[in-house]
Amino acid sequence: MTQPRTRNRTSAASGHRKEASSVQVDASPGLRELLERSEIALGESEDRFRLMADAAPVMIWMSGPDKLCTYFNRNWLNFTGRPLESEIGEGWTEGVHPDDLRQCLDRYVAAFDARQEFQLEYRLRRADGAFRWVLDTGVCRLGIDGTFEGYIGSCVDITDRKRAEMEAHDLRRELAHVSRVAALGELTASLAHEINQPLTAILSNSQAAQRLLAKAPPDLDEVREILRDIAEDDKRAVEVIRRLRALLKRENLERCRLQPNEVVEKVVQLVTHDAALRQVSLSVHLDPTLPPVIGDRVQLQQVLLNLMLNGLDAVRDVAPQDRKLKVRARKKGASTVEVAVTDSGTGIPNDAFPRIFEPFYTTKPDGLGMGLSISRSIIEAHGGRISAGNNPEGGATFCFTLPVEATS
Amino acid sequence: MKDTKPTVFLVDDDGSVRRALARLLKSAGLAVKAFASAREFLEQEVTEKTEKTGKGQVSVPSVAYCSNSFPGPGCLVLDLEMPGQSGLELQHDLTAADCRLPIIFITGHGNIPASVQAMKAGAVDFLTKPIDAQVLLDGVRRAVARDKDTREHFAERQELRDRMRTLTHREREVFALVVTGMANKRVAAALGTVEKTVKVHRGRAMRKMGAHSLAELVRMADKSTDPG
């Protein structure tokens, strides 16, 4: 089989193409001629492709059916500042940010095996050493006969967009917090008024009764009515407090079967932005064999989100290279799943321990003191327990347990 | 005039609070009239007198007290925050209608701006719920005392004005000049008459007014024109 006339052809790129066309060797002479012509045309079109690829304002790569990369355009090489020889095969992964690598490879491999188009976002080291966010889009390459030849993809630098997104995300979070504070403030004011009314009636009624009883003869019928009213007003105050409790924890849990790993992954996704922005290295340890639990997805996510955001806050004052947040889900005994969030922060002050899950208790200057207390009521409503402790190596660990789905 | 029981007008939208406060006030020997809203109070206790202003219509509420059908003394215990017309709005309307029933505000919130506004507009007291009986009753006692003073002052002024109405035109002219400290001779000159006639008119005016000295007559003149 003749090598098509090409310039600047990389051996790797030609290698896989040859492999794809070698399937055709038994074709009839007429067909063979046709094929050879199309080979030449293909070679020419590949040359044209390379010219175009190098001129394109994006980074372009190609991989073979063995997942190994066989080609990077000039833009890519200029971006990373490395020669082609260093990038091909798996070399390019050396430039991917270590925190993004696992996710990046997992999704690449998964899409590859499923022959699906994919889009990835990860940080890639630029020639000057700075990590830039890139959006990588890959599609299947099929030969003229429909054979799978690998992938071709393009990358664009989306760091600026990403930063704007993160800022927007931060702003949203801040707004959400502010509105939560405002809502709670209003709620407190209106509840205070509603509890104050029956208390006012109770005080005035009991003082009126005292005055009535001091008279001779006392109007006992009136006193009896007063006592009945006092009991009614007491119930009214209790009802307000019950409503407050119902507000803080939704009365009806939406219970369904949940994979603990999925809950964790979802929350990790939400927190990844924040962690990167705050230069916290985030690690996730999941056990693929975890049994399902029964619970309210949103509430459990809220609890974990709360613990992880607390963790991010906790490492704020340590040096960036020491800011670590670890979330781990594992089996604990036969009937319990434990999710633990470990931070490398300053730990929990000793005097805070007894009160840390109490409502309105906070160690943060701008904290509401509601997060952990709500988390505890949610976990307990799920039949689990939540606890906190300091790590021997520094920092704190918050963990909660959930009973696994009963196998009946 | 026999000593009537002071009446407390109580306006609070919370039925339970209203009943409890009414009991407490009654136990202290006060008459209580309770209302669930500013509107209810206005409808039942305030007589509407229509005043034609310019192009007509405007009806100005005037509390029974002002039209003398409530003999007093009394006061208004008024909840600050109510649905519909608020306590402050009712206070404003009553002031506009020249109703001087003293007001004690009661509130569930320690609302400082509202309390300042209420006190500036003449409230006697501003009490935060729950209210201790002694504090409320002391407040009511003070308010009732103020109402009594106001009423006596009003009654005295009314009496003087009534007496003044019995004076003839000429007597009133003489009266007006004499109380400025003008001598009889100069009054006579000012009115174009003789000193002797002035003396006669002055004597009649003093008799009709019930004044025993010129000094007393001057005080009466002051009081009858006093707006307060």
XYZ file of C-alpha atoms in Angstrom:
636
model
C 0.000 0.000 0.000
C 1.452 3.316 -1.018
C 1.934 6.142 1.324
C -0.062 9.112 0.083
C 1.921 12.161 -0.842
C 1.893 14.372 2.175
C 4.028 16.976 3.798
C 4.685 17.363 7.500
C 2.759 14.226 8.262
C 3.225 12.937 11.756
C 3.891 9.261 11.978
C 1.270 8.758 14.617
C -1.448 10.414 12.617
C -0.654 8.409 9.515
C -0.431 5.266 11.619
C -4.014 5.165 12.650
C -5.295 6.189 9.283
C -3.382 3.346 7.679
C -4.838 0.974 10.139
C -8.322 2.101 9.225
C -7.782 1.751 5.469
C -6.040 -1.626 5.701
C -9.437 -3.233 6.171
C -10.039 -2.637 2.472
C -7.194 -4.775 0.980
C -9.493 -7.441 -0.528
C -11.375 -5.041 -2.675
C -11.668 -5.640 -6.432
C -9.114 -3.960 -8.794
C -11.609 -1.357 -9.952
C -12.561 -0.542 -6.451
C -8.916 -0.569 -5.376
C -8.110 2.090 -7.956
C -10.992 4.133 -6.748
C -9.833 3.724 -3.219
C -6.287 4.693 -4.057
C -7.559 7.803 -5.711
C -9.611 8.629 -2.730
C -6.553 7.920 -0.563
C -4.654 10.509 -2.461
C -7.590 12.864 -2.184
C -7.696 12.067 1.479
C -3.997 12.783 1.831
C -4.451 16.088 0.113
C -7.448 16.885 2.257
C -5.432 15.960 5.326
C -2.751 18.415 4.247
C -5.406 21.012 3.808
C -6.785 20.087 7.200
C -3.405 20.617 8.847
C -2.994 24.005 7.225
C -6.418 24.977 8.391
C -5.882 23.522 11.846
C -2.689 25.482 12.324
C -4.319 28.651 11.135
C -7.407 28.189 13.293
C -7.668 30.426 16.359
C -8.423 27.435 18.584
C -6.360 24.567 19.938
C -6.991 21.334 18.065
C -6.070 17.792 18.981
C -6.701 14.334 17.584
C -6.559 10.920 19.151
C -6.541 7.431 17.780
C -8.901 4.571 18.557
C -6.559 3.593 21.415
C -7.398 6.927 23.184
C -3.816 8.111 22.765
C -3.382 11.536 21.279
C -1.711 11.648 17.907
C -1.862 15.272 16.898
C -1.906 18.812 18.347
C -2.084 21.919 16.209
C 0.356 24.792 16.393
C -1.963 26.769 18.647
C -1.965 24.035 21.261
C 1.826 23.717 21.167
C 2.222 27.486 21.400
C -0.176 27.555 24.344
C 1.565 24.851 26.356
C 5.014 25.828 25.128
C 5.942 22.187 24.737
C 7.084 20.263 21.657
C 4.722 17.832 19.959
C 6.766 14.865 21.187
C 5.997 15.808 24.800
C 2.276 16.173 24.190
C 1.370 13.118 22.116
C 0.225 9.908 23.691
C -0.654 10.777 27.259
C 1.938 13.515 27.511
C -0.650 16.293 27.368
C -2.118 15.198 30.720
C 1.015 16.540 32.423
C -0.311 20.028 31.699
C -3.743 19.432 33.247
C -4.280 20.775 36.764
C -3.876 17.880 39.231
C -7.269 18.651 40.837
C -9.019 18.428 37.475
C -7.114 15.507 36.007
C -9.139 12.659 37.435
C -12.468 14.141 36.448
C -11.065 15.086 33.056
C -9.711 11.611 32.254
C -12.754 9.811 33.658
C -15.109 11.745 31.475
C -12.855 11.514 28.434
C -12.600 7.743 28.795
C -16.320 7.351 29.475
C -17.273 9.387 26.405
C -14.662 7.589 24.342
C -15.943 4.146 25.271
C -19.495 5.213 24.537
C -18.383 6.910 21.288
C -20.175 10.048 22.452
C -19.467 13.656 21.823
C -18.169 15.353 24.987
C -17.450 18.699 26.522
C -14.977 19.122 29.358
C -13.829 22.045 31.397
C -10.436 21.821 33.041
C -7.411 23.892 33.852
C -4.441 23.587 31.522
C -0.979 24.961 32.179
C 0.051 27.685 29.814
C 3.666 28.200 28.715
C 4.074 30.904 31.394
C 3.061 28.420 34.105
C -0.401 29.905 34.723
C -3.344 27.520 34.717
C -6.072 28.578 32.333
C -9.588 27.160 32.157
C -10.259 25.563 28.785
C -13.436 24.253 27.278
C -12.594 21.067 25.382
C -15.084 19.686 22.884
C -14.457 16.284 21.319
C -16.268 14.410 18.565
C -15.797 10.943 17.046
C -13.776 10.618 13.871
C -15.149 8.063 11.488
C -13.377 6.717 8.419
C -14.996 6.852 4.982
C -16.430 3.415 5.609
C -17.748 4.398 9.032
C -14.893 2.857 11.024
C -14.133 4.513 14.340
C -10.809 6.293 14.053
C -10.627 8.081 17.355
C -11.536 11.624 18.342
C -10.896 15.119 17.180
C -11.364 18.027 19.467
C -10.894 21.715 19.957
C -10.108 23.758 23.045
C -10.792 27.378 23.794
C -9.506 29.415 26.700
C -12.531 30.278 28.820
C -10.727 31.657 31.867
C -12.240 35.113 31.558
C -15.739 33.743 31.078
C -15.166 31.355 33.947
C -14.040 34.137 36.224
C -17.124 36.158 35.376
C -19.218 33.080 36.057
C -17.580 32.570 39.412
C -18.072 36.183 40.313
C -21.725 35.884 39.361
C -21.935 32.686 41.371
C -20.358 34.394 44.352
C -22.703 37.304 44.021
C -25.679 34.953 43.870
C -24.495 33.227 46.985
C -24.082 36.507 48.764
C -27.502 37.651 47.643
C -29.039 34.392 48.737
C -27.446 34.839 52.126
C -28.536 38.432 52.445
C -32.102 37.645 51.490
C -32.098 34.715 53.904
C -30.961 37.010 56.672
C -33.567 39.579 55.725
C -36.293 36.947 55.537
C -35.292 35.547 58.898
C -35.236 39.036 60.377
C -38.750 39.708 59.153
C -39.889 36.306 60.273
C -38.467 36.882 63.721
C -40.164 40.262 64.011
C -43.554 38.907 63.013
C -43.217 35.826 65.234
C -42.121 38.002 68.133
C -45.292 40.039 67.683
C -47.459 36.940 67.452
C -46.024 35.456 70.632
C -46.131 38.807 72.390
C -49.896 39.191 71.944
C -50.920 36.122 73.976
C -48.212 36.941 76.531
C -49.705 40.422 76.903
C -53.178 38.982 77.418
C -51.888 36.410 79.916
C -50.091 39.033 82.011
C -53.026 41.447 82.070
C -55.505 38.656 82.776
C -53.520 37.273 85.681
C -52.983 40.730 87.171
C -56.695 41.475 86.777
C -57.465 38.189 88.536
C -55.168 39.120 91.432
C -57.025 42.393 91.854
C -60.399 40.658 91.637
C -59.386 38.109 94.270
C -58.281 40.887 96.614
C -61.811 42.280 96.638
C -64.517 41.211 99.051
C -66.372 39.333 97.830
C -64.253 38.278 94.849
C -66.029 37.783 91.520
C -65.155 34.117 91.110
C -67.094 33.721 87.859
C -64.945 36.409 86.293
C -61.808 34.753 87.674
C -62.872 31.418 86.186
C -63.296 33.078 82.792
C -59.909 34.691 83.164
C -58.261 31.336 83.850
C -59.945 29.844 80.792
C -58.666 32.740 78.660
C -55.157 32.347 80.064
C -55.115 28.673 79.061
C -56.345 29.617 75.559
C -53.656 32.259 75.124
C -50.999 29.859 76.293
C -52.062 27.405 73.584
C -51.970 30.234 71.076
C -48.336 30.988 71.930
C -47.443 27.309 71.676
C -49.050 27.170 68.239
C -46.859 30.051 67.032
C -43.771 28.198 68.225
C -44.955 25.013 66.520
C -45.343 26.960 63.278
C -41.825 28.301 63.647
C -40.504 24.774 64.006
C -42.483 23.614 60.981
C -41.030 26.489 58.992
C -37.480 25.559 59.857
C -37.893 21.920 58.985
C -40.336 21.031 56.271
C -43.021 18.866 57.798
C -43.284 16.468 54.889
C -40.024 14.910 53.894
C -39.922 13.758 50.334
C -38.438 10.392 51.019
C -36.990 8.379 48.220
C -34.218 5.900 47.585
C -30.890 7.689 47.269
C -27.336 6.755 46.431
C -25.168 8.531 49.012
C -22.438 8.881 46.372
C -24.779 10.818 44.108
C -25.721 13.196 46.876
C -22.058 13.823 47.597
C -21.135 14.236 43.932
C -23.918 16.739 43.358
C -22.827 18.880 46.269
C -19.148 18.574 45.327
C -20.114 19.936 41.913
C -21.774 22.914 43.555
C -18.791 23.594 45.783
C -16.008 23.054 43.213
C -16.289 26.630 41.934
C -16.036 28.065 45.392
C -13.189 25.798 46.382
C -11.154 26.750 43.300
C -11.852 30.412 43.842
C -10.735 30.216 47.438
C -7.699 28.093 46.496
C -8.869 25.160 48.560
C -7.857 21.735 47.340
C -10.891 19.525 47.392
C -10.714 15.749 47.599
C -13.564 13.293 47.365
C -13.455 9.721 48.578
C -16.400 7.588 47.594
C -17.082 3.916 48.023
C -18.812 2.576 44.896
C -20.331 -0.260 46.916
C -22.274 2.018 49.274
C -25.824 0.799 49.820
C -28.723 3.187 49.112
C -30.359 5.206 51.886
C -33.895 6.571 52.195
C -34.187 10.302 52.484
C -35.020 13.724 51.128
C -32.474 14.494 48.442
C -32.691 18.274 48.718
C -32.459 18.307 52.495
C -29.480 15.968 52.597
C -27.780 18.073 49.941
C -28.475 21.133 52.064
C -26.829 19.504 55.057
C -23.727 18.477 53.129
C -23.554 21.827 51.342
C -23.731 23.554 54.690
C -20.938 21.393 56.123
C -18.736 21.899 53.065
C -19.273 25.668 52.944
C -18.466 25.770 56.657
C -15.301 23.811 55.826
C -14.356 26.368 53.161
C -14.894 29.132 55.713
C -12.810 27.246 58.264
C -9.675 27.146 56.093
C -9.903 30.807 55.156
C -7.155 31.817 57.561
C -4.589 29.162 56.692
C -1.964 29.466 53.941
C -3.347 28.618 50.462
C -1.174 25.496 50.059
C -2.568 24.126 53.336
C -6.231 24.726 52.544
C -7.710 21.284 52.221
C -11.247 20.036 52.312
C -11.999 16.332 52.165
C -15.370 14.687 51.863
C -15.661 10.968 52.396
C -18.635 8.630 52.214
C -18.215 5.136 53.583
C -19.981 2.258 55.275
C -19.999 2.257 59.013
C -21.154 -1.050 60.341
C -23.729 -3.066 58.468
C -26.619 -0.647 58.638
C -25.118 2.839 58.492
C -23.525 5.106 55.931
C -21.278 7.874 57.194
C -20.477 11.077 55.347
C -17.580 13.054 56.799
C -16.294 16.507 55.895
C -12.760 17.179 57.076
C -11.093 20.555 56.851
C -7.561 21.681 57.546
C -8.696 24.832 59.287
C -8.232 26.144 62.778
C -10.546 23.621 64.425
C -13.466 24.166 66.774
C -12.722 26.170 69.931
C -13.186 23.994 73.024
C -15.786 26.240 74.594
C -17.870 26.127 71.408
C -18.281 22.347 71.422
C -21.273 22.014 73.715
C -23.297 24.662 71.874
C -22.228 24.225 68.279
C -25.511 22.602 67.170
C -27.699 25.021 69.111
C -29.808 27.492 67.135
C -28.433 31.045 66.886
C -25.037 29.914 68.170
C -22.230 30.897 65.810
C -18.490 31.398 65.864
C -18.535 33.369 62.627
C -18.721 37.155 62.743
C -21.430 37.227 60.081
C -22.983 33.854 60.887
C -26.633 33.309 61.635
C -26.075 30.291 63.809
C -28.818 28.404 62.013
C -26.894 26.117 59.644
C -25.771 23.416 62.048
C -28.930 23.472 64.082
C -31.051 23.009 60.965
C -28.610 20.331 59.760
C -29.034 18.467 62.999
C -32.822 18.530 62.861
C -32.710 17.299 59.254
C -30.306 14.432 60.029
C -32.249 13.428 63.111
C -35.476 13.464 61.105
C -33.729 10.941 58.844
C -32.926 8.706 61.804
C -29.246 9.616 61.689
C -26.803 11.447 63.911
C -24.537 14.399 63.311
C -21.347 15.051 65.224
C -18.276 17.258 65.220
C -14.726 16.794 66.390
C -11.231 18.193 65.993
C -8.628 16.184 64.085
C -5.347 15.229 65.739
C -3.505 16.734 62.736
C -5.513 19.992 62.991
C -8.800 21.180 61.588
C -12.238 19.799 62.249
C -14.378 16.942 60.997
C -18.137 17.063 60.825
C -19.871 13.824 60.039
C -23.360 12.522 59.830
C -24.712 9.025 59.599
C -27.749 7.747 57.761
C -29.369 4.355 58.192
C -29.178 2.245 55.025
C -32.362 1.171 53.296
C -33.883 -1.749 55.184
C -33.597 -4.924 53.118
C -37.065 -6.295 53.695
C -71.651 67.840 89.930
C -71.094 64.289 91.124
C -67.766 62.618 90.489
C -68.227 60.330 87.459
C -66.174 57.187 86.826
C -63.421 57.953 84.329
C -63.925 56.147 81.014
C -61.146 54.405 79.117
C -61.701 53.995 75.389
C -59.693 50.923 74.443
C -58.823 50.194 70.797
C -56.936 46.958 70.024
C -57.540 44.540 67.170
C -56.545 41.473 69.210
C -59.717 40.220 70.931
C -57.868 38.371 73.639
C -55.641 41.315 74.538
C -58.644 43.639 74.414
C -60.636 41.476 76.815
C -57.720 41.114 79.243
C -56.921 44.832 79.293
C -60.605 45.709 79.696
C -60.838 43.403 82.719
C -57.754 44.920 84.267
C -58.986 48.483 83.778
C -62.426 47.595 85.151
C -60.834 45.946 88.180
C -59.259 49.343 88.915
C -62.668 51.003 88.975
C -62.596 52.454 85.490
C -65.416 52.351 82.963
C -64.215 50.705 79.734
C -65.469 50.954 76.192
C -63.572 48.563 73.907
C -63.267 48.669 70.120
C -61.634 46.298 67.635
C -60.517 49.000 65.203
C -60.047 52.707 64.719
C -63.049 52.665 62.393
C -65.279 51.046 65.009
C -64.230 53.663 67.548
C -64.867 56.500 65.122
C -68.257 55.135 64.056
C -69.542 54.593 67.575
C -68.010 57.482 69.498
C -67.463 60.219 67.034
C -70.249 62.415 65.733
C -69.710 63.701 62.285
C -70.214 67.373 61.795
C -70.088 68.557 58.264
C -68.118 71.650 57.526
C -68.483 73.452 54.294
C -65.054 74.377 53.121
C -64.910 76.108 49.796
C -66.615 73.740 47.382
C -68.479 71.961 50.149
C -68.593 68.450 51.587
C -65.627 67.747 53.950
C -66.902 65.931 56.995
C -64.730 66.447 60.024
C -64.947 63.783 62.685
C -65.576 65.226 66.065
C -65.437 62.957 69.073
C -68.468 62.967 71.289
C -66.205 64.532 73.884
C -65.786 67.582 71.752
C -69.503 67.931 71.238
C -69.978 67.604 74.993
C -72.024 64.408 74.918
C -69.190 62.585 76.642
C -68.802 64.467 79.892
C -65.416 62.903 80.732
C -63.008 62.516 82.159
C -61.381 59.747 80.200
C -58.586 58.708 77.915
C -57.843 56.568 74.895
C -55.684 53.415 75.136
C -54.673 52.807 71.554
C -52.852 49.918 69.894
C -50.162 51.224 67.562
C -50.229 48.518 64.925
C -53.659 47.517 63.698
C -54.949 46.441 60.316
C -56.770 49.262 58.578
C -56.247 52.634 60.196
C -53.198 52.535 62.467
C -53.021 54.081 65.899
C -50.893 56.955 64.638
C -53.370 57.707 61.868
C -56.253 57.782 64.338
C -54.255 60.124 66.570
C -53.690 62.407 63.603
C -57.392 62.436 62.707
C -58.468 63.153 66.270
C -55.985 66.011 66.570
C -57.233 67.403 63.264
C -60.777 67.269 64.640
C -59.609 69.188 67.723
C -60.341 66.215 69.962
C -58.093 66.441 72.983
C -58.807 63.044 74.510
C -55.404 62.038 75.969
C -53.865 58.993 74.275
C -51.780 56.157 75.712
C -50.193 54.081 72.978
C -49.572 50.399 73.456
C -47.338 48.437 71.095
C -45.898 44.983 70.603
C -42.673 46.318 69.117
C -40.296 48.692 70.784
C -40.711 50.957 67.775
C -38.666 54.072 68.538
C -39.504 56.267 65.514
C -43.215 55.609 66.023
C -42.979 56.376 69.733
C -41.198 59.643 69.031
C -43.867 60.593 66.494
C -46.647 59.664 68.902
C -45.179 61.622 71.815
C -44.515 64.648 69.618
C -48.132 64.554 68.563
C -49.114 64.779 72.210
C -49.462 61.207 73.468
C -49.370 60.842 77.228
C -47.491 57.569 77.242
C -46.065 54.879 75.015
C -46.128 51.411 76.596
C -44.602 48.194 75.297
C -46.562 44.949 75.542
C -46.747 42.953 77.712
C -47.704 45.821 79.992
C -47.448 45.606 83.750
C -50.772 46.478 85.401
C -49.248 49.172 87.609
C -47.557 50.889 84.685
C -50.773 50.897 82.664
C -52.948 52.106 85.540
C -50.467 54.860 86.428
C -50.497 55.954 82.801
C -54.289 55.958 82.712
C -54.436 57.937 85.969
C -52.105 60.565 84.500
C -54.073 60.720 81.282
C -57.379 61.063 83.113
C -55.930 63.846 85.280
C -54.788 65.666 82.192
C -58.209 65.256 80.629
C -59.836 66.669 83.779
C -57.536 69.706 83.687
C -58.226 70.294 80.047
C -61.939 70.008 80.590
C -61.925 72.390 83.561
C -59.899 74.857 81.575
C -62.298 74.511 78.669
C -65.330 74.839 80.913
C -63.929 77.977 82.547
C -63.183 79.539 79.197
C -66.639 78.592 77.949
C -68.200 80.163 81.082
C -66.293 83.403 80.542
C -67.269 83.497 76.892
C -70.902 82.926 77.865
C -70.732 85.807 80.353
C -69.033 87.985 77.801
C -71.887 87.353 75.425
C -74.236 89.098 77.917
C -72.311 92.360 77.544
C -73.724 95.100 75.355
C -71.705 96.362 72.440
C -70.568 99.456 74.285
C -69.781 97.490 77.483
C -67.585 95.161 75.454
C -65.745 98.108 73.879
C -65.067 99.603 77.280
C -64.042 96.177 78.631
C -61.562 95.635 75.787
C -59.823 98.972 76.404
C -59.909 98.908 80.187
C -58.120 95.538 80.374
C -55.200 96.977 78.385
C -54.576 99.241 81.423
C -55.943 102.424 79.822
C -57.278 105.047 82.250
C -61.039 105.876 82.166
C -60.348 109.335 80.775
C -58.382 108.011 77.855
C -60.987 105.298 77.210
C -63.637 107.985 77.084
C -61.555 109.969 74.624
C -60.952 106.896 72.484
C -64.642 106.044 72.376
C -65.752 109.679 71.969
C -67.681 109.815 75.223
C -67.247 111.156 78.752
C -65.435 109.568 81.694
C -68.618 109.242 83.724
C -70.331 107.079 81.102
C -67.228 104.901 80.825
C -67.323 104.350 84.601
C -70.935 103.168 84.358
C -70.226 100.745 81.490
C -67.129 99.451 83.269
C -69.110 98.811 86.479
C -71.780 96.895 84.557
C -69.224 94.861 82.664
C -67.461 93.884 85.889
C -70.729 92.879 87.506
C -71.816 90.804 84.519
C -68.428 89.109 84.344
C -68.391 88.501 88.111
C -65.057 90.280 88.550
C -64.338 91.955 91.848
C -61.301 93.910 90.773
C -59.703 95.248 87.650
C -56.914 92.664 88.059
C -59.477 89.847 88.032
C -61.081 91.259 84.909
C -57.699 91.302 83.165
C -57.129 87.630 84.073
C -60.561 86.769 82.673
C -59.784 88.534 79.450
C -56.580 86.516 79.163
C -58.309 83.210 79.855
C -61.164 83.742 77.457
C -58.764 84.304 74.587
C -56.359 81.531 75.588
C -56.391 78.914 72.823
C -55.073 76.058 75.023
